[in-house]
Amino acid sequence: MKKLILGGGILALSSLFLFGCPKKEQVQSGAGAEDAARKVYVPPGQYDEFYAFVSGGFSGQLTVYGLPSGRLLKIIPVFSQFPENGYGYSEETKPMLMTSWGFVPWDDSHHPELSQTNGAPDGRWVFINANNTPRIARISLDTFETEEIIEIPNSGGNHASSFTTENTEYITASTRFSVPISQKDVSIASYAENFKGTISFIKVDPKEGHMSLAFQLLVPGYNYDLAHCGKGPSHDWCFFTSYNTEQAHTLLEINASKNDKDYIAAVNWKKLEQCVAEGKGKDFPAEYYHNIYDHTKHMAKSEVLKSVKMLTPQDCPGSIYYLPTPKSPHGVDVDPTGEYIIGGGKLATVLPIHSFSKMLKAIENKQFEKEVDGIPVIKYEAVNYCEVPKPCLGPLHTEFDGKGYAYTSCFVSSEVIKTDYKACKVVDRIPVYYSIGHLMIPGGDSAKPWGKYLLAMNKITKDRYLPTGPELNQSAQLIDISGDKMKMLLDFPTIGEPHYAQGIAADLVKNRSLKIYDLKTNAHPEAVKSEADAKVVRKGPNEVHVYLTMIRSHFTPDNIEGVKVGDKVYFHITNLEQDWDIPHGFAILGNNNAELLVKPGQTQTLVWEPKKPGVYPFYCTDFCSALHQEMQGYVRVSPAGTNPEIKYSTGK
Ligand SMILES: [Cu+2]
């Protein structure tokens, strides 16, 4: 398993032996295996009980699994181009990947978050952050497609994202890598003086889900890691972990591990909202893209925004406090009642639990140990409810079952611990294989968890699966948490590194799933809604537009002449089908992008620039009928400098 190299001798080697690495064992054999198999078996023709939305990590995408079976249902392209369906290659979807840095075809997606109503997942949308080029995406659970991406300006790495407030009023973002804000050419050694972080609140329109960057809070230059917002009594607050309060800018593995405690930032978003309404936010320069996909026009549009409301802690007293929290905390997780806040403490030997009501009292009584850049630091004893003793090594992230128990992942000792958090004691533990990062209980970060299954997301899988060369899969493990003792049920590999996931009862999503796009309401400007309207038009000396239709099992037109080398050919392709599950694909010999997968009723555009004279076949890539192999056509390309006549036909 992965070794944790410790700079400051924080964890004695002896304690590593004390807890030990879980031995590779056959956890399930005999009667236990049969019991586990029964619990994850979904008979052919039946549905899973839960959807799990798992981050695709460095794939940049979001993956959808069924639970308890662990069956992969879909990869939803979000931040990375996806040749499988043409996302990021078609003219209509390219704007989704536009940023102030230009067209960015990849990212590192981390934390999916379901929209919530009254603190419970509602099945409308799932949000996910891009860590590298700071962005947040919104995916519709009607279409399972990415509908919107907003860039987060004034941020160097968007890690503490995308977490929701109780009614999806806001989605959060915060800076992992502090940088000069605004960016400027300064010495890296001037970190403490020049580098800052921001905490951003992205407003979500309750009807359409459209996002807008409402305000940013300029905060000290630490590394902001994860977040969760409050619920019930803590509704107005969001909590962000930070590490590197040492403000190191080199060799962070040693230099950012010196302080015994770092901070959880408690941020009152209601207060910030009020300060902005009172005109206390300043217009701060920014350049960021906002890309929206319109499901009627079947295309995305980008707008570029140039300013953001920026606040400092001094502008809005009472909007932010620091809660000291042991040793480079990772997760910060609020229990279903909104009272208990569990910090991760990835280098800590205890599991700290803070109390929201104690926090409010401490603020009222000004129980502060100091101020940092105008931010009061609450005394640890004044906010801490308890420290769970001897939890495990490397506690990272906690979710809840709604029955009074918390489940925490422990990276170093590769286990999940179950804690009676009000009683402040560990009541059960189970090894995981190996080096778990996050874990997920469907609804487990909400006010209403479905406390039946837990998904462990593991970084290392040596000896778990058949070897596949130097790179092995990451993996998920499903654990039954319905009884007193946790039981391991299932291993399954994931796509990319699974940082975090969200789960929801399938009933809340499956009935909203769209089956087709209505051809009648297709408002794409280049759509053709019948074969009679299909055509080929030359629009300039070097520009040809092909208005193509698809229906089982032919293209109209399927014989095209009049194109020459040097032309830019736009294939505007409309799928005339109005039946569920009948997309048609399109690809043409030598095209330099990807295929298009056009859903029923949809129009998409592929650009093609033929380089040589000849006759080019195109065909349908998605097996659509018994005569799918016959679904093909030809484009004749004449030499550059000629003037071929445009001709097109089908069936002649
Ligand atoms: Cu087809």
PDB file of N, CA and C and ligand atoms in Angstrom, residues 583-585 620 622-624 628 631, ligand 1:
ATOM      1  N   PRO A 583     -30.374   6.326 -31.334  1.00  0.00           N
ATOM      2  CA  PRO A 583     -29.440   7.303 -31.891  1.00  0.00           C
ATOM      3  C   PRO A 583     -28.850   6.733 -33.178  1.00  0.00           C
ATOM      4  N   HIS A 584     -28.390   7.608 -34.050  1.00  0.00           N
ATOM      5  CA  HIS A 584     -27.567   7.175 -35.170  1.00  0.00           C
ATOM      6  C   HIS A 584     -26.237   7.906 -35.066  1.00  0.00           C
ATOM      7  N   GLY A 585     -25.199   7.219 -35.524  1.00  0.00           N
ATOM      8  CA  GLY A 585     -23.874   7.831 -35.494  1.00  0.00           C
ATOM      9  C   GLY A 585     -23.479   8.314 -36.879  1.00  0.00           C
ATOM     10  N   CYS A 620     -23.191   5.069 -40.569  1.00  0.00           N
ATOM     11  CA  CYS A 620     -23.751   5.134 -39.222  1.00  0.00           C
ATOM     12  C   CYS A 620     -22.928   4.229 -38.309  1.00  0.00           C
ATOM     13  N   ASP A 622     -23.669   3.532 -34.996  1.00  0.00           N
ATOM     14  CA  ASP A 622     -24.419   2.926 -33.886  1.00  0.00           C
ATOM     15  C   ASP A 622     -25.398   1.916 -34.469  1.00  0.00           C
ATOM     16  N   PHE A 623     -25.179   0.664 -34.172  1.00  0.00           N
ATOM     17  CA  PHE A 623     -25.974  -0.410 -34.785  1.00  0.00           C
ATOM     18  C   PHE A 623     -27.469  -0.176 -34.520  1.00  0.00           C
ATOM     19  N   CYS A 624     -28.220   0.153 -35.577  1.00  0.00           N
ATOM     20  CA  CYS A 624     -29.557   0.687 -35.368  1.00  0.00           C
ATOM     21  C   CYS A 624     -30.666  -0.227 -35.881  1.00  0.00           C
ATOM     22  N   HIS A 628     -28.473  -1.900 -40.591  1.00  0.00           N
ATOM     23  CA  HIS A 628     -27.511  -0.883 -40.137  1.00  0.00           C
ATOM     24  C   HIS A 628     -26.269  -0.844 -41.025  1.00  0.00           C
ATOM     25  N   MET A 631     -26.477   1.385 -43.845  1.00  0.00           N
ATOM     26  CA  MET A 631     -26.684   2.820 -43.591  1.00  0.00           C
ATOM     27  C   MET A 631     -25.367   3.538 -43.849  1.00  0.00           C
TER      28      MET A 631
HETATM   29 CU    CU B   1     -28.146   3.975 -37.836  1.00  0.00          CU
END
